[in-house]
mmCIF file of C-alpha atoms in Angstrom:
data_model
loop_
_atom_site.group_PDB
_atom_site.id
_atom_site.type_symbol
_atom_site.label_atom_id
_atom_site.label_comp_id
_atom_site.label_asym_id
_atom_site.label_seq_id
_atom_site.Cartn_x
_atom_site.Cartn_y
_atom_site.Cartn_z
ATOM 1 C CA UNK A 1 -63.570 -169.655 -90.887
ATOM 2 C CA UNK A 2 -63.861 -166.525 -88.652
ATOM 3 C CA UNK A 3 -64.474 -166.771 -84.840
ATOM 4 C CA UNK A 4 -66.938 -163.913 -83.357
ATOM 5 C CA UNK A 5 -67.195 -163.361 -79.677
ATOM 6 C CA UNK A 6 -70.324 -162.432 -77.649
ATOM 7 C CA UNK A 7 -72.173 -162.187 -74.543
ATOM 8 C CA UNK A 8 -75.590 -164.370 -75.853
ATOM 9 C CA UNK A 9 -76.377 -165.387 -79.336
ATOM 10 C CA UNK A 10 -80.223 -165.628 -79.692
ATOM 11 C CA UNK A 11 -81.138 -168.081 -82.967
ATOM 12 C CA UNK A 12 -84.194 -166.635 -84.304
ATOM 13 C CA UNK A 13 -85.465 -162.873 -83.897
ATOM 14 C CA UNK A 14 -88.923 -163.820 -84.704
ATOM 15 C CA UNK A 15 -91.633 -163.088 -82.572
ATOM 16 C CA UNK A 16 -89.742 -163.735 -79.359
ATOM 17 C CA UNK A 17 -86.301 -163.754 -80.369
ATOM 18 C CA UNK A 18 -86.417 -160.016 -81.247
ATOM 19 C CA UNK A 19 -87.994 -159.431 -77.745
ATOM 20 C CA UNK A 20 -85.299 -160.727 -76.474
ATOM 21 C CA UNK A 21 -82.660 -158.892 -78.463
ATOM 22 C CA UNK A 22 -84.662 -155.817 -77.125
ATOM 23 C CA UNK A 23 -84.583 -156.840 -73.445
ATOM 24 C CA UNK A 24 -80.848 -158.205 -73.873
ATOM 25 C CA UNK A 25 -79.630 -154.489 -74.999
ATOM 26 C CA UNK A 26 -81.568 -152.752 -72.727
ATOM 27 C CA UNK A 27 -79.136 -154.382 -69.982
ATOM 28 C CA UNK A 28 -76.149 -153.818 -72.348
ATOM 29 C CA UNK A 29 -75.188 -157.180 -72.329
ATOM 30 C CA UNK A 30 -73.319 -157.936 -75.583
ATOM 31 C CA UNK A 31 -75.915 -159.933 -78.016
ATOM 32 C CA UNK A 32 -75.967 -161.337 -81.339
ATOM 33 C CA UNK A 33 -79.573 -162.185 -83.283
ATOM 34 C CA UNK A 34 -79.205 -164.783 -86.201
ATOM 35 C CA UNK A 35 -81.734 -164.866 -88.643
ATOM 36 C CA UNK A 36 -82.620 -167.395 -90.992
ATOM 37 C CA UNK A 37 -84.723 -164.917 -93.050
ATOM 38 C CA UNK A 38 -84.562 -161.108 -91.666
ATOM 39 C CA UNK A 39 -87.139 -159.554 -89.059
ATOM 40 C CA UNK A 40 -90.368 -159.624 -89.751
ATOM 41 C CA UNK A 41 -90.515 -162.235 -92.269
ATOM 42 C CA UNK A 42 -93.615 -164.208 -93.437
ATOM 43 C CA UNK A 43 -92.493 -167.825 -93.504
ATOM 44 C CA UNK A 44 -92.870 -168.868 -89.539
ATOM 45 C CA UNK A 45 -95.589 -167.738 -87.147
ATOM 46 C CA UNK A 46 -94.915 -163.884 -86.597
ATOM 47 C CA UNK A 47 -97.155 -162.585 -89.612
ATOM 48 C CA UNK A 48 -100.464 -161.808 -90.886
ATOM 49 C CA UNK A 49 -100.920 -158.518 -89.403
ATOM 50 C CA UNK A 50 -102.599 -158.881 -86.422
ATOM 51 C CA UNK A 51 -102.461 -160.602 -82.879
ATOM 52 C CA UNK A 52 -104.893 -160.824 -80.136
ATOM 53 C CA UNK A 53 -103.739 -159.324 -76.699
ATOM 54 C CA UNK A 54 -106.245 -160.759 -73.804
ATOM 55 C CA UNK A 55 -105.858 -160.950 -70.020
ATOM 56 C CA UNK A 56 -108.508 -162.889 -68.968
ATOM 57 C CA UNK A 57 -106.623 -166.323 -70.169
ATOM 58 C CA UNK A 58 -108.552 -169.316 -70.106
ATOM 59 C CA UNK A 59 -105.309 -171.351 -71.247
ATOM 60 C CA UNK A 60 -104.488 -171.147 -67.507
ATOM 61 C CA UNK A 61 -104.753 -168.774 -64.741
ATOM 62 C CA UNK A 62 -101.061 -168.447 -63.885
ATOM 63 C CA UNK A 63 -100.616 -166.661 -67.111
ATOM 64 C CA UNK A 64 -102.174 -163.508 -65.760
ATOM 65 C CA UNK A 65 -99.082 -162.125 -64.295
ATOM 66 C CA UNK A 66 -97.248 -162.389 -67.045
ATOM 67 C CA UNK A 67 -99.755 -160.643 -69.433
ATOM 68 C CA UNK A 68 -99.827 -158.046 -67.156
ATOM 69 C CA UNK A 69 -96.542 -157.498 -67.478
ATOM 70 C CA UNK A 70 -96.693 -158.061 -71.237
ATOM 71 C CA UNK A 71 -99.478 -155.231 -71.687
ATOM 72 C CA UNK A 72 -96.532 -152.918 -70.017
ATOM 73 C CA UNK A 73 -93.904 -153.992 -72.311
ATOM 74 C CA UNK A 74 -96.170 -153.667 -75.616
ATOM 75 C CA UNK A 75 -96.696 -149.909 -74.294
ATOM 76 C CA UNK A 76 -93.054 -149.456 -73.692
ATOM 77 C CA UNK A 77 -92.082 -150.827 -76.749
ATOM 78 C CA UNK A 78 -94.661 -148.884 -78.782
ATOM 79 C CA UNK A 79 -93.090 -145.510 -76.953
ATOM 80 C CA UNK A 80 -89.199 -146.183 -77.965
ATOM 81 C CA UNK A 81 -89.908 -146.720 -81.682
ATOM 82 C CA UNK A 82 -93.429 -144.601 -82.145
ATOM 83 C CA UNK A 83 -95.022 -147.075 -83.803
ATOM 84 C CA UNK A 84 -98.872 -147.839 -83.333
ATOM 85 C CA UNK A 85 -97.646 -151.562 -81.993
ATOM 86 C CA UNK A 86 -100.851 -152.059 -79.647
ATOM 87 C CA UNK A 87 -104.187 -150.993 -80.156
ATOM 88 C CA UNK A 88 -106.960 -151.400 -77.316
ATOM 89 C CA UNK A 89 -110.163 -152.589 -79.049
ATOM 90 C CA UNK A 90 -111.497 -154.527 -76.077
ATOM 91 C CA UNK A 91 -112.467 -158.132 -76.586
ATOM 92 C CA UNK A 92 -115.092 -160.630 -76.476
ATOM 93 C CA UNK A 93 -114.762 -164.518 -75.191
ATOM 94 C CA UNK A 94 -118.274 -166.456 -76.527
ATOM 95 C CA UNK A 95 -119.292 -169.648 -76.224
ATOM 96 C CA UNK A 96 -120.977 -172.562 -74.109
ATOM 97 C CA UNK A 97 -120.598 -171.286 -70.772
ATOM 98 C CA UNK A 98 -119.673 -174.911 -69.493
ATOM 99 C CA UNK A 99 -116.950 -174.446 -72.676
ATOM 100 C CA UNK A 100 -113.233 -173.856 -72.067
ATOM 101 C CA UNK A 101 -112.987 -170.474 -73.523
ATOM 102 C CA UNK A 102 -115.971 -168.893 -71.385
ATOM 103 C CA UNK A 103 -115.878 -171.208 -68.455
ATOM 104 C CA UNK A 104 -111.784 -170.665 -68.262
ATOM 105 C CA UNK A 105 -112.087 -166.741 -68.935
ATOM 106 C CA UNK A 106 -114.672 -166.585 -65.971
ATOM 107 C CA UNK A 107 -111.842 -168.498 -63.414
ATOM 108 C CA UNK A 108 -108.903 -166.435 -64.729
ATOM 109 C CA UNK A 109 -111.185 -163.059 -63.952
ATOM 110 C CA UNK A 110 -111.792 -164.986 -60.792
ATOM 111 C CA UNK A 111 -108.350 -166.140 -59.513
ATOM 112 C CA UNK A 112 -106.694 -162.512 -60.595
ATOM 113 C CA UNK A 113 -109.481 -159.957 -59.598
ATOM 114 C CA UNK A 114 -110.081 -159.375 -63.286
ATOM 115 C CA UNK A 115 -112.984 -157.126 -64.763
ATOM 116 C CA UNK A 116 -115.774 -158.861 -66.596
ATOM 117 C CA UNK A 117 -119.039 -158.081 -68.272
ATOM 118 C CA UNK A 118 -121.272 -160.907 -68.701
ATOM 119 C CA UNK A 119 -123.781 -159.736 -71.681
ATOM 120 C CA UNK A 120 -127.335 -160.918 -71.981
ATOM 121 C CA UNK A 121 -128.428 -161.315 -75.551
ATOM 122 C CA UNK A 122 -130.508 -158.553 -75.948
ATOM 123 C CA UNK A 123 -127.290 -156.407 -74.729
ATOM 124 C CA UNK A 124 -124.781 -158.281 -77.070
ATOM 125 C CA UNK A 125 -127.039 -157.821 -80.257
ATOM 126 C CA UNK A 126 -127.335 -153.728 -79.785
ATOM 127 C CA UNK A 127 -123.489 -153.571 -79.076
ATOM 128 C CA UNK A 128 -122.713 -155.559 -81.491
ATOM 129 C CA UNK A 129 -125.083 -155.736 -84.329
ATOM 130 C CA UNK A 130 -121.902 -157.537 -86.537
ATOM 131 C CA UNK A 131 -121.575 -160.650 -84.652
ATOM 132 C CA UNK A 132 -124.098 -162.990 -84.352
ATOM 133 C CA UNK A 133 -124.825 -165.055 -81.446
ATOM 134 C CA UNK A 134 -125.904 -169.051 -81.447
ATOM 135 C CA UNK A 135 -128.942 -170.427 -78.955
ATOM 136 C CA UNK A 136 -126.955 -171.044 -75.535
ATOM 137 C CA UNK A 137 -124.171 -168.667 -76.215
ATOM 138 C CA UNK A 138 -122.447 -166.358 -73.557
ATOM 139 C CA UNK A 139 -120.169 -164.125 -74.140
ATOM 140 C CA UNK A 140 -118.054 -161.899 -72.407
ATOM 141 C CA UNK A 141 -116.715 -158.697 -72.641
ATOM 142 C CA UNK A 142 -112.982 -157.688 -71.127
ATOM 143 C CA UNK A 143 -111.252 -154.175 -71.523
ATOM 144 C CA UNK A 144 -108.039 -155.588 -71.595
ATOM 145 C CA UNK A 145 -107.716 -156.966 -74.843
ATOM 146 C CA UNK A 146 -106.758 -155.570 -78.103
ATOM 147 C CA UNK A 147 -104.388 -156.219 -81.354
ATOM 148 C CA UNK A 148 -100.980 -156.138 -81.665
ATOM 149 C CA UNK A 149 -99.667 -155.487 -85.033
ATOM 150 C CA UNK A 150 -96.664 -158.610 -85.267
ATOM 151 C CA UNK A 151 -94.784 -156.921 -87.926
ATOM 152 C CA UNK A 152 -94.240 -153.390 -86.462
ATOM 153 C CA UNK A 153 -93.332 -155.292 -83.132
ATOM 154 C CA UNK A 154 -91.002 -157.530 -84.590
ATOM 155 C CA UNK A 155 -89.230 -155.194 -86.819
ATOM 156 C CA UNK A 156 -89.807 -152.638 -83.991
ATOM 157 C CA UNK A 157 -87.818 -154.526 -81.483
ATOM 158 C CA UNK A 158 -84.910 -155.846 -83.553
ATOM 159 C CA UNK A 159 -84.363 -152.024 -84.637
ATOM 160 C CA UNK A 160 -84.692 -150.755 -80.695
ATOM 161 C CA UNK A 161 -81.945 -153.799 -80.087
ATOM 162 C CA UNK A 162 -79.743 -152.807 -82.759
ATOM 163 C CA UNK A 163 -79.806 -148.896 -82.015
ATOM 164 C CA UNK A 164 -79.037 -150.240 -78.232
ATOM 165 C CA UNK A 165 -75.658 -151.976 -79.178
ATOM 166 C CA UNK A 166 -76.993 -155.800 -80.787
ATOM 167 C CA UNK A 167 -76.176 -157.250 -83.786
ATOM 168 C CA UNK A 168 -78.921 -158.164 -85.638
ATOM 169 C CA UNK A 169 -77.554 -160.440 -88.392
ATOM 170 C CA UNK A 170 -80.268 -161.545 -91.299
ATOM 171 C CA UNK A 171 -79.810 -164.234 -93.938
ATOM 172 C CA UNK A 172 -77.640 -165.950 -91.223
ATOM 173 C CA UNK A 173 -78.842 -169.966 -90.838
ATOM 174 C CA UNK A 174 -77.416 -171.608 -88.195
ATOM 175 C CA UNK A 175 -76.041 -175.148 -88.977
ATOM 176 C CA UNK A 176 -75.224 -176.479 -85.476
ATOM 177 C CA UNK A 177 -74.687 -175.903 -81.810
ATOM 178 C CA UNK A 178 -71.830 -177.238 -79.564
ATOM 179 C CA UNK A 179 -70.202 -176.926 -76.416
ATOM 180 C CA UNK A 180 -67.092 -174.818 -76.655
ATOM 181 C CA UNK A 181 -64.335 -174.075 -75.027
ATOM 182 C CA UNK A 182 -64.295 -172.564 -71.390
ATOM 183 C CA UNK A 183 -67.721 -173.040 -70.832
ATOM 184 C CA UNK A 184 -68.938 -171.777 -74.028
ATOM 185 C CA UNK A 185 -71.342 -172.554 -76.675
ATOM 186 C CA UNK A 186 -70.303 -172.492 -79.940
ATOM 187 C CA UNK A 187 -72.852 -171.643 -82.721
ATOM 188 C CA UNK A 188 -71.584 -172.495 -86.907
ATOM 189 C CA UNK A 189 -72.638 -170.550 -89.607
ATOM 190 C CA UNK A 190 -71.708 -171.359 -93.282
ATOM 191 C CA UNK A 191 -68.490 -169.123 -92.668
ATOM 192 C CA UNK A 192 -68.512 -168.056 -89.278
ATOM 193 C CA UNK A 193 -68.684 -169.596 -86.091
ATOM 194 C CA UNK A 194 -70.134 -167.169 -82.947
ATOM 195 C CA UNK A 195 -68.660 -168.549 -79.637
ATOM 196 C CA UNK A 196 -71.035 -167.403 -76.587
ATOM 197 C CA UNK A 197 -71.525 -167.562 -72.925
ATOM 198 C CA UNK A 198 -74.587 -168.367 -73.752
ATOM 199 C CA UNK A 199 -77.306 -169.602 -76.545
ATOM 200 C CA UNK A 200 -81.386 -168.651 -76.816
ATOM 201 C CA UNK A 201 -82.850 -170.464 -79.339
ATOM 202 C CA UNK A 202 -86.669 -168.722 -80.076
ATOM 203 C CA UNK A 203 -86.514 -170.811 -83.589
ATOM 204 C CA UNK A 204 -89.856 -171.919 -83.625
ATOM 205 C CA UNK A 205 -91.140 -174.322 -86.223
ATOM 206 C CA UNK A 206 -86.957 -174.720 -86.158
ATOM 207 C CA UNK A 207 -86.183 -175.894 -83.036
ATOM 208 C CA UNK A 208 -86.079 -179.277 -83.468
ATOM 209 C CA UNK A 209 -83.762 -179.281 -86.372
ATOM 210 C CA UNK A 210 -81.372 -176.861 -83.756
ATOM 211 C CA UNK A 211 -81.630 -179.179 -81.016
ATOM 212 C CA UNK A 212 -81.796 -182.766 -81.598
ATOM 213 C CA UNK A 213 -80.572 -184.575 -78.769
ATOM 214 C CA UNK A 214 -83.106 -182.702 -76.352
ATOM 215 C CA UNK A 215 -85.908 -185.032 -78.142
ATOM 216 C CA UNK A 216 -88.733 -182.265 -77.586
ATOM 217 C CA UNK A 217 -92.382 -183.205 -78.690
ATOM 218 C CA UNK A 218 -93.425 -180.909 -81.075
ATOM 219 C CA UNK A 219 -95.269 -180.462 -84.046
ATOM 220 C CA UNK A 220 -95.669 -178.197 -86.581
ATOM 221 C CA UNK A 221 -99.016 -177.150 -87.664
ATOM 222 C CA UNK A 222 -100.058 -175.420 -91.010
ATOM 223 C CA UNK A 223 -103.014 -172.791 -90.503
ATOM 224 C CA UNK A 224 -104.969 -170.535 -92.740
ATOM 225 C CA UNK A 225 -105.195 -166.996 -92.335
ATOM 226 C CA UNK A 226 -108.781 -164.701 -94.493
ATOM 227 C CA UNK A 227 -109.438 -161.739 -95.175
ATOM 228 C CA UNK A 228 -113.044 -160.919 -95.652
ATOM 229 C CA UNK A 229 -114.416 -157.506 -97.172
ATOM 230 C CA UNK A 230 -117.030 -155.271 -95.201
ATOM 231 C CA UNK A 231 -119.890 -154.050 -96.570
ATOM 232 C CA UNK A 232 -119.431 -151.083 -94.878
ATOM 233 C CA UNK A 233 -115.895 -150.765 -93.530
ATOM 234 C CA UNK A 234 -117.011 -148.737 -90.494
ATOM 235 C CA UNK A 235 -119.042 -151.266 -88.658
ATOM 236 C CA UNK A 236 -115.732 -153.222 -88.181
ATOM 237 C CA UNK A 237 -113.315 -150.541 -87.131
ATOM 238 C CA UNK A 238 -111.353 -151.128 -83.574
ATOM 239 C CA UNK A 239 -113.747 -148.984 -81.895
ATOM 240 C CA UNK A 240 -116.545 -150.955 -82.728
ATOM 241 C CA UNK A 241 -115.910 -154.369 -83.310
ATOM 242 C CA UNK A 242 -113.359 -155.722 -80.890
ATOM 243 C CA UNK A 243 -111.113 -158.814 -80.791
ATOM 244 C CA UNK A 244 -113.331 -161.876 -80.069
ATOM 245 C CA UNK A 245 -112.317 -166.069 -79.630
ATOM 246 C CA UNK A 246 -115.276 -167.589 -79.633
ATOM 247 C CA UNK A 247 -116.223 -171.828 -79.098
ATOM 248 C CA UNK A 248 -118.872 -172.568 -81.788
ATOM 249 C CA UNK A 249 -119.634 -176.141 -83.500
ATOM 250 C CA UNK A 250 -117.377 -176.065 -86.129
ATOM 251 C CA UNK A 251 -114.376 -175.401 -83.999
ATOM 252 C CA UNK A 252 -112.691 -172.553 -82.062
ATOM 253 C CA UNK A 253 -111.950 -169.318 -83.755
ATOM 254 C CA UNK A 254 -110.877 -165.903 -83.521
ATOM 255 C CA UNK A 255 -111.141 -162.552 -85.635
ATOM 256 C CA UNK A 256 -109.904 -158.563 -85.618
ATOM 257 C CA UNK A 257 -111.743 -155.480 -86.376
ATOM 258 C CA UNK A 258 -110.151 -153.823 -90.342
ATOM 259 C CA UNK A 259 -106.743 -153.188 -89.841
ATOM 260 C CA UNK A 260 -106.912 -151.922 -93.216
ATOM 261 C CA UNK A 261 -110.300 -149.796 -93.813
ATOM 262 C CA UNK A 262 -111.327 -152.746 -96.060
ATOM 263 C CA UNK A 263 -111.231 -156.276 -94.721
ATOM 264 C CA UNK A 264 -111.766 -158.525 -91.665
ATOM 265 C CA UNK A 265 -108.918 -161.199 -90.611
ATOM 266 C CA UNK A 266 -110.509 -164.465 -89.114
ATOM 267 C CA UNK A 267 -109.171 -167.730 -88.273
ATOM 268 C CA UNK A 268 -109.930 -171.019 -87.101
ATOM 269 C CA UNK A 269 -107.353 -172.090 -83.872
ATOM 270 C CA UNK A 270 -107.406 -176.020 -83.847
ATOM 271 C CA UNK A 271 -107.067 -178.062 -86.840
ATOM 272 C CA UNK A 272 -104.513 -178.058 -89.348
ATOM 273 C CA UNK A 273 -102.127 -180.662 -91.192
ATOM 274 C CA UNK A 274 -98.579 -181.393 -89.659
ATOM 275 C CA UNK A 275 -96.006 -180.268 -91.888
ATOM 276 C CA UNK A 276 -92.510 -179.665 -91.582
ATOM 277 C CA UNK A 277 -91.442 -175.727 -91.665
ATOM 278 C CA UNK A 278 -89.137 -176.052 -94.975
ATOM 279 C CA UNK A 279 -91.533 -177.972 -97.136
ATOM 280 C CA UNK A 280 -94.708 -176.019 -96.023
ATOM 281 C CA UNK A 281 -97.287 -176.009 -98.597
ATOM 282 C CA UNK A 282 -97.673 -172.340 -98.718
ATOM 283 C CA UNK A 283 -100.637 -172.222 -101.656
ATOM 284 C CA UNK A 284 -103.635 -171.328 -100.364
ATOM 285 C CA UNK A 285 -106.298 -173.384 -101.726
ATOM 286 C CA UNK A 286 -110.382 -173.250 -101.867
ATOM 287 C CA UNK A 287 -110.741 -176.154 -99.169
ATOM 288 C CA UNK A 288 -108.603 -174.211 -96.778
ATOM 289 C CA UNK A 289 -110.821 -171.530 -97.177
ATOM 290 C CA UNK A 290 -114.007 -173.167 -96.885
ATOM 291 C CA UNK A 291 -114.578 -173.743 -93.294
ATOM 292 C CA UNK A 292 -113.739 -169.640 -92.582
ATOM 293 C CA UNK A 293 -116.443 -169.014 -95.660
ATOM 294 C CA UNK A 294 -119.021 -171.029 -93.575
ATOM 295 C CA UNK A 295 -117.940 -169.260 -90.205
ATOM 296 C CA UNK A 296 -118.528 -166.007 -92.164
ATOM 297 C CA UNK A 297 -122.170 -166.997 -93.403
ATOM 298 C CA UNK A 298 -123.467 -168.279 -89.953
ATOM 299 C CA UNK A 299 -121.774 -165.816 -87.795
ATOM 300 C CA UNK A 300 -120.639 -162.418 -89.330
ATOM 301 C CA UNK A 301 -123.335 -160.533 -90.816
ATOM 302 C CA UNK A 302 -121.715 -157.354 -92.377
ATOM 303 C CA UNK A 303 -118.767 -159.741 -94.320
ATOM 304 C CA UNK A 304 -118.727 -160.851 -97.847
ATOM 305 C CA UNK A 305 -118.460 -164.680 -98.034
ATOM 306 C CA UNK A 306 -115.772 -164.503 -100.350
ATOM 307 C CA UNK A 307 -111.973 -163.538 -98.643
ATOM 308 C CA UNK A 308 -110.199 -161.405 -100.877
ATOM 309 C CA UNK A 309 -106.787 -162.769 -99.556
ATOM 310 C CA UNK A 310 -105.138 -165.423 -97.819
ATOM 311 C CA UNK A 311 -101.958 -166.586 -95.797
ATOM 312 C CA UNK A 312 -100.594 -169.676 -94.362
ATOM 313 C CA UNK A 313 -98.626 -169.550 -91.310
ATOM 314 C CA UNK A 314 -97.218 -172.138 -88.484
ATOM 315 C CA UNK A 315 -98.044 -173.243 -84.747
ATOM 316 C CA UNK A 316 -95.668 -175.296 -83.160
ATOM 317 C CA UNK A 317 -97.237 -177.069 -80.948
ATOM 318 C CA UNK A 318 -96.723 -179.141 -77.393
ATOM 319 C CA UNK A 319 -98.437 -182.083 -76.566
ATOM 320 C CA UNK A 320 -100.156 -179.729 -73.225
ATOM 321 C CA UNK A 321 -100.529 -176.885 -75.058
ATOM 322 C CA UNK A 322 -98.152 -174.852 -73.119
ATOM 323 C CA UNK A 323 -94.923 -173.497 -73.793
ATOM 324 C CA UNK A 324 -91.640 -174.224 -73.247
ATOM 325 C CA UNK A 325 -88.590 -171.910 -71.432
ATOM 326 C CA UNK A 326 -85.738 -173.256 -70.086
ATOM 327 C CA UNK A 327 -82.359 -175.607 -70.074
ATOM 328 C CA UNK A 328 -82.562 -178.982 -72.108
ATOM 329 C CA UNK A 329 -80.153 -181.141 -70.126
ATOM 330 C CA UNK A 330 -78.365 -182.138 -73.331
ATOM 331 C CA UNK A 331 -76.790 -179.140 -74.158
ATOM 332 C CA UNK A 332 -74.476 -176.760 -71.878
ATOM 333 C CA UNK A 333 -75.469 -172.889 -71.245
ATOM 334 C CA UNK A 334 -78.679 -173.132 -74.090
ATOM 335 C CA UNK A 335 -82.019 -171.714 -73.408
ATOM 336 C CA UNK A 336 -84.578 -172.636 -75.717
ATOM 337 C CA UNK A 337 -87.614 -170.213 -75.669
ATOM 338 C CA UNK A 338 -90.724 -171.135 -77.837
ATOM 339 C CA UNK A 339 -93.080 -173.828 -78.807
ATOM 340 C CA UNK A 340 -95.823 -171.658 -78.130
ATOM 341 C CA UNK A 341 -98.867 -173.536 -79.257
ATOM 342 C CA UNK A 342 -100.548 -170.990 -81.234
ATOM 343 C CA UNK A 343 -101.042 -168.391 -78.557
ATOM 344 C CA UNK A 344 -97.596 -166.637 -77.631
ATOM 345 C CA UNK A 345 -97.086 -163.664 -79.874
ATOM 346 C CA UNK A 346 -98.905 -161.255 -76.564
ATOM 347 C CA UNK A 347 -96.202 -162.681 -73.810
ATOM 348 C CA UNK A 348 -93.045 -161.642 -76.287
ATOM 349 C CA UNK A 349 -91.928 -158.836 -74.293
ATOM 350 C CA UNK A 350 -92.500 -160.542 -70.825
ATOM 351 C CA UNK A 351 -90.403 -163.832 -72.648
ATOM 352 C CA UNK A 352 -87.886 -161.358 -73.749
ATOM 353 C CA UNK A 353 -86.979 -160.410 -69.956
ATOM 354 C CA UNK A 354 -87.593 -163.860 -68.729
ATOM 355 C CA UNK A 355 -84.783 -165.359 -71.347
ATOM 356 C CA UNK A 356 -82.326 -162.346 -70.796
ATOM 357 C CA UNK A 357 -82.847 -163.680 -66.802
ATOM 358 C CA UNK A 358 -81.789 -166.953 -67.938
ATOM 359 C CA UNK A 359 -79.189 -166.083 -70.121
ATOM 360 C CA UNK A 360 -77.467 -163.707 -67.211
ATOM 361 C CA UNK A 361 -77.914 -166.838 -64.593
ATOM 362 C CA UNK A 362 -80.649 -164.386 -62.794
ATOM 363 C CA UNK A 363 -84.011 -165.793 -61.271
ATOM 364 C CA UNK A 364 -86.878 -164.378 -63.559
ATOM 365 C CA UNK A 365 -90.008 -162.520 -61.506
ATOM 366 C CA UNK A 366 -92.175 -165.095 -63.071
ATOM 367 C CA UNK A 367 -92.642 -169.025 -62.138
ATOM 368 C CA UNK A 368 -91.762 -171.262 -64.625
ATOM 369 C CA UNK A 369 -92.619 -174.396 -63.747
ATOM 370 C CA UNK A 370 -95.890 -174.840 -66.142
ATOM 371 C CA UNK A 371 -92.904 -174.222 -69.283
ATOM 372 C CA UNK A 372 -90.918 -177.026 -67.727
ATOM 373 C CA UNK A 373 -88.721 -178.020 -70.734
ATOM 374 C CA UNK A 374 -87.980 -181.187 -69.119
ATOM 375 C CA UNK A 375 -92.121 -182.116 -68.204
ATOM 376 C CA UNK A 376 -92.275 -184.505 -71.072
ATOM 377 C CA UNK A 377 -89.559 -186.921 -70.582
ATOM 378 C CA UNK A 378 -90.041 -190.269 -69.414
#
């Protein structure tokens, strides 16, 4: 059994463990990444080739700031590797206005000065003429919003960390964490135990498994990516059909503009079965299907009924909704970074510094007191 040294070990390099790599470098602070898989895998949360970036967050105003500084790190991290990470599309919020999604989006662009175009109906159908909108609807338009592409980013920023000094280990499963010796944490491998000042574990679906005794309430969710073919491709390019969320009947739901000159990605955001992450049922099957079929029909004229592909990926979920960054009391010098509910691939870069501040014993810029890792116990 071989002993390896470092500064931090970060288990995962997922969606925000490779942002963290990438910030962790950047300082030159000795880092090792431990992957289960390798870097831009499809069996967690960090595929299906597109995110939405938003600013006008109706999760909760406080996470303004941090997007902010997330829209900066997207554009900095698109610069150091040249790839198109981030595209600005623009993005629409519909819904009830009395709903969470509108109603919240309107107080976010209230609390933080944000820009905001209410659209009349009228407006909304000749701008765009490929969604359609229900009785009672409002919907919003925002500038700052757009789609991040999750496998460029990830690989993206596990390359930038490894060209910067990391080691970015794949196929590496982690079978434990300890305290070690002299303050350190000591991290077992099948052949290979990495003993570290410190330990970020961005695991995801994974983290309970990693950390036992800190008895966090998660869940894991199963959810159904589509792809839906355009009639005519051009009527859903980023220029002309932006990112949207939209509050409807049957549920909340989101969708991109062709990433691909073909097809349209949508997905519904609540609802799913609980599964655990290694016996995921990762068949796609006509009921999944059926309720983004129906979406398709009522809402997206322009879109074949009938997806031509489909994907199953993870949320892993809190019981607020929120994430969670910080300490678990159990365990000595261990950061866990994650949980993020379904809506944290747009903060990775901002996470990435906020974990390197932890890991270095620094205060990070941002509050962190909504993330509480300690808010749920008794």
């Amino acid at each position: 059994m071989t002993t390896t040294r470092t500064g931090v070990a970060v288990i995962g390099t997922g969606t925000m463990g490779s942002a963290i790599m990438w910030r962790l470098s950047e300082r030159g602070i000795p880092a090792v990444g431990l992957e289960q898989f390798t870097p831009g895998h499809d069996r967690g949360s960090g595929h299906g080739e597109s995110r939405i970036f938003r600013t006008a967050y109706h999760e909760d105003p406080a996470y303004v700031p941090m997007l902010r500084a997330a829209l900066r790190g997207w554009r900095e991290l698109g610069e150091q590797t040249g790839e198109p990470v981030l595209t600005m599309t623009g993005g629409l919020s519909i819904g009830p206005s009395s709903g969470v999604i509108v109603g919240g989006s309107l107080e976010a662009a209230r609390v933080h000065d944000l820009t905001q175009e209410i659209l009349d109906p009228a407006e909304f159908g000749t701008r765009f003429p490929t969604q359609r909108l229900r009785g009672g609807d409002t919907a919003i338009w925002e500038n700052d919003a757009g789609v991040i592409r999750p496998e460029l980013a990830i690989t993206g920023a596990a390359r930038r960390a490894s060209e910067l000094g990391a080691s970015v280990r794949p196929e590496s499963r982690v079978l434990g964490i300890e305290d070690g010796p002299r303050n350190t944490v000591l991290v077992r491998l099948d052949h290979e135990v990495i003993r570290a000042d410190h330990v970020v574990v961005a695991a995801g679906a994974w983290i309970p498994g990693l950390l036992p005794a800190a008895h966090l309430p998660l869940t894991v969710e199963r959810k159904i990516l589509a792809w839906f073919p355009a009639e005519d491709p051009t009527q859903f390019g980023p220029d002309r059909f932006p990112v949207f969320l939209r509050d409807s009947p049957e549920g909340t739901w989101y969708g991109f503009p062709t990433m691909d000159g073909k097809t349209v990605k949508i997905a519904l955001h609540l609802g799913g079965r609980e599964t655990d992450p290694d016996e995921l049922d990762r068949v796609v099957h006509d009921e999944d299907t059926a309720p983004l079929r129906d979406l398709v029909r009522h809402y997206l004229p322009g879109l074949s009924s009938h997806p031509v592909r489909a994907a199953v990926c993870m949320y892993t979920n809190t019981p607020d909704g929120h994430f969670i960054i910080g300490n678990p009391p159990a365990y000595r010098n261990v950061t866990v970074v994650s949980a993020c509910s379904g809506h944290g691939f747009k903060f990775a870069p901002v996470i990435g510094e906020i974990a390197a501040d932890l890991s270095c014993g620094s205060t990070p810029e941002f509050p962190l007191e909504l993330f509480d890792v300690n808010r749920f116990s008794d």
